[in-house]
Coordinates of C-alpha atoms in Angstrom, one line a residue:
X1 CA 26.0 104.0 173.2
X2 CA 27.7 105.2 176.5
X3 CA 30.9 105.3 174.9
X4 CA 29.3 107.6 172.4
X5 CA 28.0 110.1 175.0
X6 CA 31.4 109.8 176.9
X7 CA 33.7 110.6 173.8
X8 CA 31.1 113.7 173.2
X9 CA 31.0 115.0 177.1
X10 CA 34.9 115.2 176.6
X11 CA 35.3 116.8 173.5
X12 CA 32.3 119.2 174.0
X13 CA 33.1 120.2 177.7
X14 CA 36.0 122.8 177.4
X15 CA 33.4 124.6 174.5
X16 CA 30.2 124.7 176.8
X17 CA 32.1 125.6 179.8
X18 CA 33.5 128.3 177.9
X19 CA 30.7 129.5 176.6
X20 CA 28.8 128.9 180.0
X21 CA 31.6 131.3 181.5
X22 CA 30.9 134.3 179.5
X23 CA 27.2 133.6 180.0
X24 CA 27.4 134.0 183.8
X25 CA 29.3 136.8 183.4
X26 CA 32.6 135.1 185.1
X27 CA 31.0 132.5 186.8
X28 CA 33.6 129.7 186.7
X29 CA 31.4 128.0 189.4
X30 CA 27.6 128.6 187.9
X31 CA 29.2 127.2 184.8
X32 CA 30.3 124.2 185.8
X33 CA 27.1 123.6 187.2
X34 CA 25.6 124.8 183.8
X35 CA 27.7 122.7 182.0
X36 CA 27.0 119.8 184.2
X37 CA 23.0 120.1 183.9
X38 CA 23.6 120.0 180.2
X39 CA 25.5 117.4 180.3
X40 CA 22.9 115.8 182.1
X41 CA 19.9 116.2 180.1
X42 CA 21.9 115.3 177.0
X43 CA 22.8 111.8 178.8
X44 CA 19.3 111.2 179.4
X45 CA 18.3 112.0 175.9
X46 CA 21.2 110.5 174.4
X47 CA 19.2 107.6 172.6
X48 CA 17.2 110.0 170.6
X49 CA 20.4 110.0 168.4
X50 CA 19.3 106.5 167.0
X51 CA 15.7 107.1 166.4
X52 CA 14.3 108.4 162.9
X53 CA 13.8 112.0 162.3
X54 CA 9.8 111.7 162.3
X55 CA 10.7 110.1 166.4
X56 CA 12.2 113.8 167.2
X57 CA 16.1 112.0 166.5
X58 CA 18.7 114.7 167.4
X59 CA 20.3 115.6 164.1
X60 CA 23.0 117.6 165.6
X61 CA 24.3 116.7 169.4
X62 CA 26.7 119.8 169.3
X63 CA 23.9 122.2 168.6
X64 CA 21.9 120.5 170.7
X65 CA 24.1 120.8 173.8
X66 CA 24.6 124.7 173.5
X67 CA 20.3 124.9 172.8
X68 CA 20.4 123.2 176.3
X69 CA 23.2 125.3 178.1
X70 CA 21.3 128.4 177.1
X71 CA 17.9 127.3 178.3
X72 CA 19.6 126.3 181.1
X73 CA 20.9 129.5 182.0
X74 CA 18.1 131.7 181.3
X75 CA 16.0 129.4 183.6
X76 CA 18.3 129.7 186.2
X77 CA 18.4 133.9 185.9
X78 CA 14.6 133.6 186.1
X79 CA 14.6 131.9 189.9
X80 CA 15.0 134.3 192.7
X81 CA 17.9 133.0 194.4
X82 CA 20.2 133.4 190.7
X83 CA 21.3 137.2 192.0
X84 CA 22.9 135.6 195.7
X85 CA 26.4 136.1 195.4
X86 CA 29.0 134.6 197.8
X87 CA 31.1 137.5 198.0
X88 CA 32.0 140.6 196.4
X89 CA 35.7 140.2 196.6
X90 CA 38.0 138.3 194.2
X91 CA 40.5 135.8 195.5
X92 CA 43.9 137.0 194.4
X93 CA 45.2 136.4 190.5
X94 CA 47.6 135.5 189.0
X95 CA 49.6 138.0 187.4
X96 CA 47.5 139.2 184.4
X97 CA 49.0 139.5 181.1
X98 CA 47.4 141.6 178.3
X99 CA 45.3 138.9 176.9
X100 CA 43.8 138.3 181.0
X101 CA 43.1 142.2 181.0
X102 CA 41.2 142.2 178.3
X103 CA 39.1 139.2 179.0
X104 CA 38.5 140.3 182.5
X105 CA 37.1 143.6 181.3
X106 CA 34.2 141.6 178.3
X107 CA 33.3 139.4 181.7
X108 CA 33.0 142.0 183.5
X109 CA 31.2 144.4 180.9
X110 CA 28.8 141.0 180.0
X111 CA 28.2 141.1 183.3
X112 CA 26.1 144.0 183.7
X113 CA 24.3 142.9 180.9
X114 CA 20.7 142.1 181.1
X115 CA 20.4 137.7 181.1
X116 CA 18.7 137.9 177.9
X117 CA 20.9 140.5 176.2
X118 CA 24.2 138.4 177.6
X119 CA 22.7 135.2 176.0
X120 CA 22.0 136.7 172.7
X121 CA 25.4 138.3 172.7
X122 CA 27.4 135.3 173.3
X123 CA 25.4 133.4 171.1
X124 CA 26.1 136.0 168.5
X125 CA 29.3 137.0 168.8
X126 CA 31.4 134.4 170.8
X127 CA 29.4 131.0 169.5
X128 CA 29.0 132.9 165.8
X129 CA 25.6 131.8 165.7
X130 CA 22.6 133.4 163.0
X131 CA 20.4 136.0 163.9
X132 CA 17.6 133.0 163.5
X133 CA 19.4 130.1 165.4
X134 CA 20.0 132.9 168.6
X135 CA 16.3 133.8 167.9
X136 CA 15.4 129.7 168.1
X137 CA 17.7 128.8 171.4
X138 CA 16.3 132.0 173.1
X139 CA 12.5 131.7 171.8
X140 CA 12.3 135.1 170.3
X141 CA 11.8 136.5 167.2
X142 CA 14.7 137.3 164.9
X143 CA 14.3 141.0 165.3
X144 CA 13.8 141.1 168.7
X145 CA 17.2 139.5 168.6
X146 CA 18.9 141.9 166.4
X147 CA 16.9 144.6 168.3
X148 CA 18.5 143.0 171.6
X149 CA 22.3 143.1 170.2
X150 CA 22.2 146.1 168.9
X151 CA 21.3 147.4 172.3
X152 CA 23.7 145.7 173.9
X153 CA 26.8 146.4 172.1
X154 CA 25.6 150.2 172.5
X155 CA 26.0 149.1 176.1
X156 CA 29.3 147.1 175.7
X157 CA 30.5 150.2 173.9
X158 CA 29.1 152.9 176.7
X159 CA 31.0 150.5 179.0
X160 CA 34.4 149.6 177.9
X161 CA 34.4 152.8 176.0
X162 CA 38.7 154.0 175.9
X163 CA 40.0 150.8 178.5
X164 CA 39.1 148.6 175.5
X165 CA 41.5 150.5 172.9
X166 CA 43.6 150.6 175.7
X167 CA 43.8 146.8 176.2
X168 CA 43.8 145.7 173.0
X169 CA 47.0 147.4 172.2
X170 CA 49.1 146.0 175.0

């Protein structure tokens, strides 16, 4: 059974970091951190996998793991020490290329969104997830979850507003 969870960790890592990433708005360190917790609590319910369904068995490990990375977030926007920041200031880049420019500007953009609206977003747009499996992994309704990304693209929008024409046609 560990081999099972250690064949899984690997393949799902590079998705739920990624995912984690846009989530902290650019937060390569919160989300490794993220993606370790989740990690985590699927090891310790890893034998769940084997039990029958009427046991609470986990059906789907994938979907599972991305249900966890979200809660995981959101619980950690909810403490009080989730807005300390190290520093302000970026260590130097590399040399950006179009692509870099672009995804530099959606962190950045996701970053001034609201926790909840940045989870729903992602989940939406970057994960391609239902209005109704968003609404599940954040516990809300469905149309507070449409209600929530329709407000937040208007923000998106309002905040790329020209640069993202711009950078897409580098």
């Amino acid at each position: 059974m560990e081999e099972e969870f250690v064949a899984f960790a690997t393949a799902r890592s590079g998705q739920l970091y990624r995912s984690a990433y846009f989530l902290t708005g650019g937060d390569s360190h919160l989300s490794e951190d993220l993606v370790q917790d989740t990690l985590g609590q699927m090891y310790a319910h890893w034998h769940r996998l084997h039990r029958p369904s009427w046991a609470g068995r986990i059906d789907n490990p994938a979907g599972y793991a991305q249900t966890v990375l979200v809660r995981a977030y959101l619980t950690h926007q909810r403490r009080r020490s989730s807005s300390e920041r190290p520093s302000q200031a970026l260590p130097e880049l590399a040399e950006d290329g179009p692509d870099s420019a672009l995804r530099l500007a959606l962190v950045e953009a996701l970053a001034q969104l609201p926790p909840r609206d940045r989870a729903v977003v992602v989940l939406r747009y970057w994960e391609d997830r239902s209005v109704e499996e968003t609404a599940a992994i954040v516990k809300d309704s469905s149309a507070a979850v449409r209600t929530r990304c329709s407000r937040a693209l208007a923000k998106l929008r309002g905040l790329l507003g020209g640069d993202l024409a711009e950078l897409v046609a580098r």
